[in-house]
Coordinates of C-alpha atoms and ligand atoms in Angstrom, one line a residue:
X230 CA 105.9 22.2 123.9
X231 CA 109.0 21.2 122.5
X232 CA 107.3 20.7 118.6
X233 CA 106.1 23.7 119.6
X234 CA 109.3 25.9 119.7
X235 CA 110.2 23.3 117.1
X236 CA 107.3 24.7 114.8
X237 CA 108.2 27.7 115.7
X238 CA 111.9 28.1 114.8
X239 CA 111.1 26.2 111.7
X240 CA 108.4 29.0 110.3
X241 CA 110.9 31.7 111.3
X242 CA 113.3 30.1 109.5
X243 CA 111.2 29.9 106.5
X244 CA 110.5 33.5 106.7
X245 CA 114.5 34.5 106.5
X246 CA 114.3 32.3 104.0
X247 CA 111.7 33.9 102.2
X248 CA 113.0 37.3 103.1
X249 CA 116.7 36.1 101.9
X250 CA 115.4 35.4 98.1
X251 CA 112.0 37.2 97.1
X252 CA 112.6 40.9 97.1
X253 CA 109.8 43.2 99.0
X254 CA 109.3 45.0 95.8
X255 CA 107.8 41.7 93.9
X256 CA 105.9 41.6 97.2
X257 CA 108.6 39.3 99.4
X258 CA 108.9 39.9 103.2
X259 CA 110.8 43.3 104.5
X260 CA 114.1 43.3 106.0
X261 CA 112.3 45.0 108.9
X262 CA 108.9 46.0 109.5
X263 CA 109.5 49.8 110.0
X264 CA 111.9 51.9 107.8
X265 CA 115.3 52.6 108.8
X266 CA 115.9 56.2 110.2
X267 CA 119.6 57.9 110.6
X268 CA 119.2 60.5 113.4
X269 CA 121.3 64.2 113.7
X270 CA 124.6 63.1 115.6
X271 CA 125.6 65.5 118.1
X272 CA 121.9 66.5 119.5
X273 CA 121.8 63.0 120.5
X274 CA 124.4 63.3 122.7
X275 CA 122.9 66.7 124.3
X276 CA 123.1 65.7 128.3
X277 CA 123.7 67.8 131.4
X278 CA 127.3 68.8 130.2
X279 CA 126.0 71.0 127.7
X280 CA 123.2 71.9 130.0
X281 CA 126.2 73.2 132.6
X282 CA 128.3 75.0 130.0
X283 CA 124.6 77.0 129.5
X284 CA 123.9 77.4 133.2
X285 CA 127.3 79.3 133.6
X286 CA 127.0 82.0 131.0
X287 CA 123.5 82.4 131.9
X288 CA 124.4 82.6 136.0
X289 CA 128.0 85.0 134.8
X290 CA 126.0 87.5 132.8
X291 CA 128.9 87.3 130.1
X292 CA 127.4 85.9 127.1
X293 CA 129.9 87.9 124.9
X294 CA 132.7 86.3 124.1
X295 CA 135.1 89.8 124.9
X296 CA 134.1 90.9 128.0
X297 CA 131.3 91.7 130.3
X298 CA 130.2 92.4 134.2
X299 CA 132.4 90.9 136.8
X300 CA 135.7 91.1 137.1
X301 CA 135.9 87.2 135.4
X302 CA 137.0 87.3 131.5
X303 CA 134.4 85.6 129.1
X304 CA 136.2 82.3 128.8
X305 CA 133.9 79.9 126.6
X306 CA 134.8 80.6 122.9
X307 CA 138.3 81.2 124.1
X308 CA 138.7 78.1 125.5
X309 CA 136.5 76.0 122.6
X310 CA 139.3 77.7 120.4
X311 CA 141.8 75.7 122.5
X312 CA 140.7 72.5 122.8
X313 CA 139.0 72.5 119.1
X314 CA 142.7 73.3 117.9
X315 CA 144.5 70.9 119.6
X316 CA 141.9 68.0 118.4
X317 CA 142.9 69.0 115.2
X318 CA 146.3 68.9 115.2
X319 CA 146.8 73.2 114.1
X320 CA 148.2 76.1 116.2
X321 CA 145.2 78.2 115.8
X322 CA 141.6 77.7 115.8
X323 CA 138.8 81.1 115.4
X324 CA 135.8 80.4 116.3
X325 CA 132.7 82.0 113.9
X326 CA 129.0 82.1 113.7
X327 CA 129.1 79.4 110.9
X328 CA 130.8 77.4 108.4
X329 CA 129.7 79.9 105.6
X330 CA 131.3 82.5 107.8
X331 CA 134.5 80.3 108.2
X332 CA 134.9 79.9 104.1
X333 CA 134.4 84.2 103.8
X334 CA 137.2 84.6 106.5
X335 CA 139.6 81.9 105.1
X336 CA 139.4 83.2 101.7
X337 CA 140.3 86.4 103.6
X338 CA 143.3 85.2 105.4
X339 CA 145.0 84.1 102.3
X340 CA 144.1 87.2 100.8
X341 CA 142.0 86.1 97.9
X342 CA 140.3 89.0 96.1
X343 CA 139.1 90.3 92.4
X344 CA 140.8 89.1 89.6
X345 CA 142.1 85.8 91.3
X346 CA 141.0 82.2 90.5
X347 CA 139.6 79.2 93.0
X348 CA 139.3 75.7 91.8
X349 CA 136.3 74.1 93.4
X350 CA 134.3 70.7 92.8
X351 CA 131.8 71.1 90.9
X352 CA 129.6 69.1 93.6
X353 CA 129.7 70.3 97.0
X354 CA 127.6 73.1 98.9
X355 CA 126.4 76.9 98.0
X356 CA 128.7 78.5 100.8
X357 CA 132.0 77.6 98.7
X358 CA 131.1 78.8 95.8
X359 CA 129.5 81.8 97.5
X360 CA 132.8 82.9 99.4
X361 CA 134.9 82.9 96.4
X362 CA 132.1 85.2 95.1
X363 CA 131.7 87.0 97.9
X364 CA 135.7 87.7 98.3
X365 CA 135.3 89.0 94.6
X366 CA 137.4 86.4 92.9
X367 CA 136.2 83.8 89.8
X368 CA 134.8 80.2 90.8
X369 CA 136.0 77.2 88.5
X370 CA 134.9 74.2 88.8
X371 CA 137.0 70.7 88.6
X372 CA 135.0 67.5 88.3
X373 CA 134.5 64.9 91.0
X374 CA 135.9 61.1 90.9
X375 CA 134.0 58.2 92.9
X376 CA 135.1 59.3 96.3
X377 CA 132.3 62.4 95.5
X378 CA 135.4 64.7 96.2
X379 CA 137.2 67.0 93.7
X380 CA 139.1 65.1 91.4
X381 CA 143.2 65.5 91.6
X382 CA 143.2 64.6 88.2
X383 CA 140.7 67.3 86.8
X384 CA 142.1 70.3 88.8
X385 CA 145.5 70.6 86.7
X386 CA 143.7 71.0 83.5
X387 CA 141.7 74.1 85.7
X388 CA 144.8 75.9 86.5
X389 CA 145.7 79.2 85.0
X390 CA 148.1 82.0 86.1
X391 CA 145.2 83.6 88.0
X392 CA 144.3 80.5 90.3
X393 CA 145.3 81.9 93.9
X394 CA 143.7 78.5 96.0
X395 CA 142.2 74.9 95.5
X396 CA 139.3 74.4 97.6
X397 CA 139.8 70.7 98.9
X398 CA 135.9 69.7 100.4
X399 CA 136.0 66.5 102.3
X400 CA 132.8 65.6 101.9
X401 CA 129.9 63.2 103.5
X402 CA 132.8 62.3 105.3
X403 CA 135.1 61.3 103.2
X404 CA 138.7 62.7 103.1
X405 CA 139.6 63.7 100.1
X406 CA 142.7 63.1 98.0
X407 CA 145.4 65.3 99.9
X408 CA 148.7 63.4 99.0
X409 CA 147.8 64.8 94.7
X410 CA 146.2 67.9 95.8
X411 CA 148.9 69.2 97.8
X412 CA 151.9 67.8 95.4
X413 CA 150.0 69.3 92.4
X414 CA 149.6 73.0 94.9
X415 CA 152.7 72.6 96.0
X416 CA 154.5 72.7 92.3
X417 CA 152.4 75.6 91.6
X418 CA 152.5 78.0 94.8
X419 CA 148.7 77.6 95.0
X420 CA 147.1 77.5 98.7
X421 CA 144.7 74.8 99.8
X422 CA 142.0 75.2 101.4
X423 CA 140.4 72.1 103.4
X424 CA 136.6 72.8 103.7
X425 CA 135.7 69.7 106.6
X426 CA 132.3 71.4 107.3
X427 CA 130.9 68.0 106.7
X428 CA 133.5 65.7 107.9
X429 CA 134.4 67.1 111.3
X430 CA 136.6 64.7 112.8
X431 CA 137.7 62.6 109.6
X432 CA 141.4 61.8 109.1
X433 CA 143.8 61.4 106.4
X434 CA 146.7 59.3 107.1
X435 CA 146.4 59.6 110.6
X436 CA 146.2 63.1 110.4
X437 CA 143.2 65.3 111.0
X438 CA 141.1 66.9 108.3
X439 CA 141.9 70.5 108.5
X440 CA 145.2 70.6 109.1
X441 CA 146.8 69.3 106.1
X442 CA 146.6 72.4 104.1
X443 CA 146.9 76.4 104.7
X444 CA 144.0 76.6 106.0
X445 CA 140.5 75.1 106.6
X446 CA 137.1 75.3 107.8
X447 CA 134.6 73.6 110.1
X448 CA 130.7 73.9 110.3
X449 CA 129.2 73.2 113.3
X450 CA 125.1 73.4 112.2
X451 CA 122.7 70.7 113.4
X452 CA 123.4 68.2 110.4
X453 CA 127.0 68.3 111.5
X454 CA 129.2 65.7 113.1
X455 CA 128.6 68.0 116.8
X456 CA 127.3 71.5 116.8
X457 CA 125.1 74.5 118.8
X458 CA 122.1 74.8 116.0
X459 CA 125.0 77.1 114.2
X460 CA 128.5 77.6 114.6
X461 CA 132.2 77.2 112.4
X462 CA 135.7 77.4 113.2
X463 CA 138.4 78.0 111.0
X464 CA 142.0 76.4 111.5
X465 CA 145.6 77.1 110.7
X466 CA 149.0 77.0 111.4
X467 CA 149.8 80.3 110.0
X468 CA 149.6 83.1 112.6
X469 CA 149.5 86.1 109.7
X470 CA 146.7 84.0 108.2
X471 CA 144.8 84.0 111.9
X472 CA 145.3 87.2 112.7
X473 CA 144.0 88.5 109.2
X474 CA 141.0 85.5 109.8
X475 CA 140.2 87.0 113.0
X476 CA 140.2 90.6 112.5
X477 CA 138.3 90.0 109.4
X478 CA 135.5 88.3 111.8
X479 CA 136.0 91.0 114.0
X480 CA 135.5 94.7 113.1
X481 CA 139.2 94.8 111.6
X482 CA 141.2 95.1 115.0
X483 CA 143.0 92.7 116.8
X484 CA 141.6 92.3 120.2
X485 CA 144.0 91.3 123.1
X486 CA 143.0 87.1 123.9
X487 CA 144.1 86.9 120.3
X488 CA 146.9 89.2 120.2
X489 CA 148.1 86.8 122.9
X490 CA 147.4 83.4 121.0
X491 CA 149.3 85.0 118.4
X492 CA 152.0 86.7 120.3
X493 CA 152.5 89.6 118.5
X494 CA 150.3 91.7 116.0
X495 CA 151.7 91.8 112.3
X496 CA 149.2 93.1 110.8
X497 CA 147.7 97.0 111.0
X498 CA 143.6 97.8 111.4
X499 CA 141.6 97.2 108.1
X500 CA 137.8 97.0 107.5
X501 CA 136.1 93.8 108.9
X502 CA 133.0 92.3 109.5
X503 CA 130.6 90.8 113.0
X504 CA 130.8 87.3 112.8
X505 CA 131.2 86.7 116.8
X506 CA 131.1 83.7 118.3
X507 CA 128.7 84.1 121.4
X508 CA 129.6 82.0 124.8
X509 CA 126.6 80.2 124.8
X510 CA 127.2 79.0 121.6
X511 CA 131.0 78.6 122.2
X512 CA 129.7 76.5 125.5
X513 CA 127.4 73.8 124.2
X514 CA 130.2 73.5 121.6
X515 CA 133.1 72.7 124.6
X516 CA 130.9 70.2 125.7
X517 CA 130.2 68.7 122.5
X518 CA 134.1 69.0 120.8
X519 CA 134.7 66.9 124.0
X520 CA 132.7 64.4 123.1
X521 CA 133.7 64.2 119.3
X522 CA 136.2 61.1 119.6
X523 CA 133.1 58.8 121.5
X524 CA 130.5 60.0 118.3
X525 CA 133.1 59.0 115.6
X526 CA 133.7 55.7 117.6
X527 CA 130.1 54.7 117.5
X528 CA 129.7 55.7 114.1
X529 CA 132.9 54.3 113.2
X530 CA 131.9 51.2 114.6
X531 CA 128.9 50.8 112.8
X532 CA 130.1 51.3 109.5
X533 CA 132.9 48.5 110.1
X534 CA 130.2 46.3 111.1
X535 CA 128.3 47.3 107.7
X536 CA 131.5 47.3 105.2
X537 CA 132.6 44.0 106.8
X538 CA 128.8 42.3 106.1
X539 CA 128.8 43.3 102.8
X540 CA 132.8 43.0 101.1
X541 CA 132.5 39.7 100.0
X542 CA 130.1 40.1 97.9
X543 CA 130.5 39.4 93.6
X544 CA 131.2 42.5 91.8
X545 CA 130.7 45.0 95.1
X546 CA 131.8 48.6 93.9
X547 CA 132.5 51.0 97.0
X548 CA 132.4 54.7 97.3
X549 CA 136.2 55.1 96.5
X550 CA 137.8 56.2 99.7
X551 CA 141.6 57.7 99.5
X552 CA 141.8 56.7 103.5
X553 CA 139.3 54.0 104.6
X554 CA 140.4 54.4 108.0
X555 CA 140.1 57.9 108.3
X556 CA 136.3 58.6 106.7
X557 CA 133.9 59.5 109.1
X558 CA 131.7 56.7 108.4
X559 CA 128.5 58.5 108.2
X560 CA 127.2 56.2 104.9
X561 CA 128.4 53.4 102.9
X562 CA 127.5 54.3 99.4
X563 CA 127.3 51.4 96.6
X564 CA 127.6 52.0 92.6
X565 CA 125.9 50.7 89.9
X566 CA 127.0 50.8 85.9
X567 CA 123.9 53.2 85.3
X568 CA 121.1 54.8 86.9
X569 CA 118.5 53.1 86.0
X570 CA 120.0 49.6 87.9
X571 CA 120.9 52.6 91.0
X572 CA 117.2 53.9 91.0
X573 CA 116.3 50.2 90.9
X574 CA 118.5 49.2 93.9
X575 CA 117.0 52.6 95.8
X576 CA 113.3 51.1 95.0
X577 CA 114.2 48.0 96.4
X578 CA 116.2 49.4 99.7
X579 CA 112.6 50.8 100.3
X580 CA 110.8 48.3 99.6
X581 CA 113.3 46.4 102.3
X582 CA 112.2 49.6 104.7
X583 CA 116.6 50.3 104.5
X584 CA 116.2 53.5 102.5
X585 CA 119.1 54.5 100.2
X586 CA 119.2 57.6 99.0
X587 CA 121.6 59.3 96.3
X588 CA 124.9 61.5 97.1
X589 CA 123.2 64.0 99.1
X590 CA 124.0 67.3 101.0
X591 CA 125.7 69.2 98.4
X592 CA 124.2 70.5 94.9
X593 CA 125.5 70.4 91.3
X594 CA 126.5 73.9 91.6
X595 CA 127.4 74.9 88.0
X596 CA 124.2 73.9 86.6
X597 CA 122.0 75.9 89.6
X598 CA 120.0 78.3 87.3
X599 CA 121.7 81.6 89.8
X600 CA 125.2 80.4 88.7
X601 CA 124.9 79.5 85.0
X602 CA 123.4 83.3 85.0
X603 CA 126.3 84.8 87.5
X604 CA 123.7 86.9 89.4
X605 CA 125.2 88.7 92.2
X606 CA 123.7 91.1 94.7
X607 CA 125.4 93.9 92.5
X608 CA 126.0 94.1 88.6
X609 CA 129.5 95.9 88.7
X610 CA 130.6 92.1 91.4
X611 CA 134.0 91.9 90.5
X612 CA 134.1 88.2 89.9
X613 CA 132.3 88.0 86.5
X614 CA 133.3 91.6 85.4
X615 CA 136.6 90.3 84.1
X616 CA 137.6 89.7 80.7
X617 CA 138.0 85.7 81.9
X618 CA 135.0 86.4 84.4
X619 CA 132.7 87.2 81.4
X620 CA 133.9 84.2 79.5
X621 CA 133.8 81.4 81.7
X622 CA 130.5 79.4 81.2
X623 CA 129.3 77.0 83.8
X624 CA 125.8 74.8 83.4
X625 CA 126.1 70.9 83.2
X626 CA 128.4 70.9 80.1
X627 CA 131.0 71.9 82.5
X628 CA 130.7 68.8 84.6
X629 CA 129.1 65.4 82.6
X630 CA 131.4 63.4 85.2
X631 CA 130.2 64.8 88.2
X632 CA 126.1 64.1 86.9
X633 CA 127.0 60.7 86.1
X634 CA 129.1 60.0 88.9
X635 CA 126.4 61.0 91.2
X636 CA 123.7 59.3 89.0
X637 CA 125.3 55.8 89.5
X638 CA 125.9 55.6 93.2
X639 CA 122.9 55.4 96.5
X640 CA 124.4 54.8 100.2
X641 CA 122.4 54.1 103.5
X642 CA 123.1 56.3 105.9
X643 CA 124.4 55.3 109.6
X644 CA 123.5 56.6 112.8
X645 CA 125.9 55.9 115.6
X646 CA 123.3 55.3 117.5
X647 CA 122.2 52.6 115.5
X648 CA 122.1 49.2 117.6
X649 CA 123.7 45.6 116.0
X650 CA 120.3 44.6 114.6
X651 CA 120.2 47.9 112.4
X652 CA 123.3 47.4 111.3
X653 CA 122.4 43.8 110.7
X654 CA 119.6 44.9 108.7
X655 CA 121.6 46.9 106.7
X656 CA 123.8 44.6 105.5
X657 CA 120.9 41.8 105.2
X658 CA 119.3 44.2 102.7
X659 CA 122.4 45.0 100.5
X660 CA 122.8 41.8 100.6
X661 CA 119.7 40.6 99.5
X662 CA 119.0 43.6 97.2
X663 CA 122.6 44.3 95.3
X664 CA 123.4 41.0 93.7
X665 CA 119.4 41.0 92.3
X666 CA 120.0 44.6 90.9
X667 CA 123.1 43.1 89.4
X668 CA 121.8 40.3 88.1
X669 CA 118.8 42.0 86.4
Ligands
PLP280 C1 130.9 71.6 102.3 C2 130.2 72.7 103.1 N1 130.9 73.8 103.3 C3 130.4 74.8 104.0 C4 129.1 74.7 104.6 C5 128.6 75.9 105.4 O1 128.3 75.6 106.7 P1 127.2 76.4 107.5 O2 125.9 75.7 107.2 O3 127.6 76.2 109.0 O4 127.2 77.8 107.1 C6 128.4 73.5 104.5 C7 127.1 73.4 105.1 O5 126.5 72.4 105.0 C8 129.0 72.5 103.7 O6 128.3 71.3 103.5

């Protein structure tokens, strides 16, 4: 019995062995048998608090966030507003239908219309460069760095005496740069505006994303860190630049639960939109922005576990992060010199059934066939109707740092659901993969 388990431990121990030099793509043994799946975070955590939240609108016939039967006020959205504002450190939170909707009513508040300028990275999602287009102002793009966030460097060279904002996007979870952005807005008068839509509950310095600059923005959709299906909030300290946000959202008026946030109305009617938050929607989102400091911890956790596995290894090149301690911790990306060693490494993470995948979530904007054309629902669009507006040219000459960047680096993403042995397995392949890709 004994040379049994003796037998035993031996042949597993030839088979970490085994698995520790010959990689599964020359036909080695897997870090694990099945592949390695992150999961949606805040579904996961769906349990009979959001359930509750739903039960009450549905049993107080008031599923509009202004008013309804009963002599009860709607209280949902208005509370979400609340709570999601004092998690992130601002005076005023509005709740929208999404992040998209956010951006369009932050560009509003700080009044930025034809014939202005907004610096944005030249990687990051449709719905920035869609508001600045949609608010009738120019797009320009600024190149990214390794932290996959606009580069501080690259956004001075974009300034002109049009540029109104600097759209700061935190993205895949990492905070970006906000000590140079803000000193280089600050010299100039320009506005920043945080977009956290993919790094809800990150921190810079201790701070939370969103409310380091004028104003920011928050998407609350499925793939975010919690969310309703749909959902965004913008945040600010401002009350002119909340009331303008929410009458914009609104049909133009100011109606009273936010005349008495802001205390008094500054501002006269003007033309606005429907963008409503709805109280189931605002509901499942109390429950969840309740819930947003256990999520990061678990997810926090397991990328320590990962980034501490992996540190010592020979020539290791990281994601750059400008707060380690304040990224969400959603992947941990590695880099490579050129893509051809990075799509090596992602054939070999495979191979290891720990996926890696490139810079995801966001496109390369300026060389999207829609953009380099400037098609707009309307010929006479303001934006591109300029003398400037006709001349700017965007396609990938625009940004040849932002294609290689993105070219050179793969990251595994983390669930925070993930148990020790996934994490384990994660660093086990990086391990066993990275220094072979290296060395080829
Ligand atoms: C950086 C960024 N901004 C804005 C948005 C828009 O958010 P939504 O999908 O809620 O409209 C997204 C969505 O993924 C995003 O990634």
């Amino acid at each position: 019995m004994v040379n049994r388990r003796k037998f035993m431990a031996a042949a597993a121990g030839a088979v970490a062995a085994r698995a520790a030099t010959k990689l599964a793509v020359e036909g080695g043994q897997p870090v694990r048998e099945k592949p390695l799946r992150a999961d949606y975070f805040g579904t996961q955590y769906y349990d009979e608090k959001e359930q509750q939240e739903l039960m009450e609108v549905l049993e107080s016939g008031r599923p509009f966030r202004w008013y309804g039967p009963g002599d009860k006020p709607p209280l949902k959205v208005l509370t979400l507003e609340k709570e999601f504002a004092a998690r992130m450190q601002t005076r005023y939170t509005l709740a929208v239908t999404s992040g998209t909707a956010a951006l369009i009513f932050a560009m509003a508040a700080v009044q930025i219309g034809p014939g202005d300028e907004v610096i944005l990275p030249a990687w990051t999602w449709h719905s920035c460069f869609n508001a600045i287009v949609l608010a009738g102002a120019l797009p320009v793009f600024a190149e990214i760095d390794e932290s996959f966030n606009i580069d501080p460097a690259d956004i001075e060279g974009k300034i002109t005496p049009q540029t109104k904002a600097i759209m700061a996007v935190h993205l895949q979870g990492v905070p970006c740069d906000m000590d140079r952005i803000l000193a280089v807005a600050r010299q100039r008068r320009i506005r920043v505006l945080e977009d956290a839509a993919q790094s809800v509950g990150a921190s810079y310095k201790g701070r939370p994303l969103g409310s380091l600059g004028d104003i920011a923005i928050y998407s609350l959709q499925l793939n975010k860190t919690i969310t309703a299906g749909e959902g965004g909030a913008v945040v600010t300290n401002d009350p002119a630049l909340f009331e303008r946000a929410s009458r914009f959202h609104d049909l133009g008026g100011l109606r009273p639960p936010h005349e008495k946030v802001v205390g008094r109305a500054q501002l006269d009617w003007f033309i606005g939109n429907g963008f409503r938050m709805n109280e189931f929607t605002g509901g499942v989102l109390l429950a969840q922005v309740r819930k947003l400091d256990h999520i990061l911890a678990e997810v926090c956790a397991n990328a320590r576990r990962v980034y501490a596995g992996i540190r010592d290894l020979p020539r290791l090149r990281l994601r750059q992060l400008p707060d380690p301690e304040g990224e969400l911790g959603a992947f941990v990306f590695v880099g490579f010199d050129t893509k051809e060693r990075r799509d090596r490494f992602m054939a070999a993470m495979k191979a290891e059934n720990v996926p890696a995948r490139p810079p995801g979530g966001s496109v390369i904007l300026p060389t999207q066939a829609h953009i380099e054309r400037k098609l707009t629902v309307h010929p006479a669009w303001p934006s591109f109707n300029t003398t400037r507006g006709r001349s700017i040219r965007y396609g990938a000459a625009c940004c040849p740092r932002t294609i290689d960047v993105l070219n050179r680096f793969a990251g595994v993403a983390l669930d925070p659901k993930f148990t020790p042995r996934d994490t384990d397995d994660i660093v086990a392949a990086i391990r066993k993969v990275y220094p072979a890709v290296l060395a080829a």
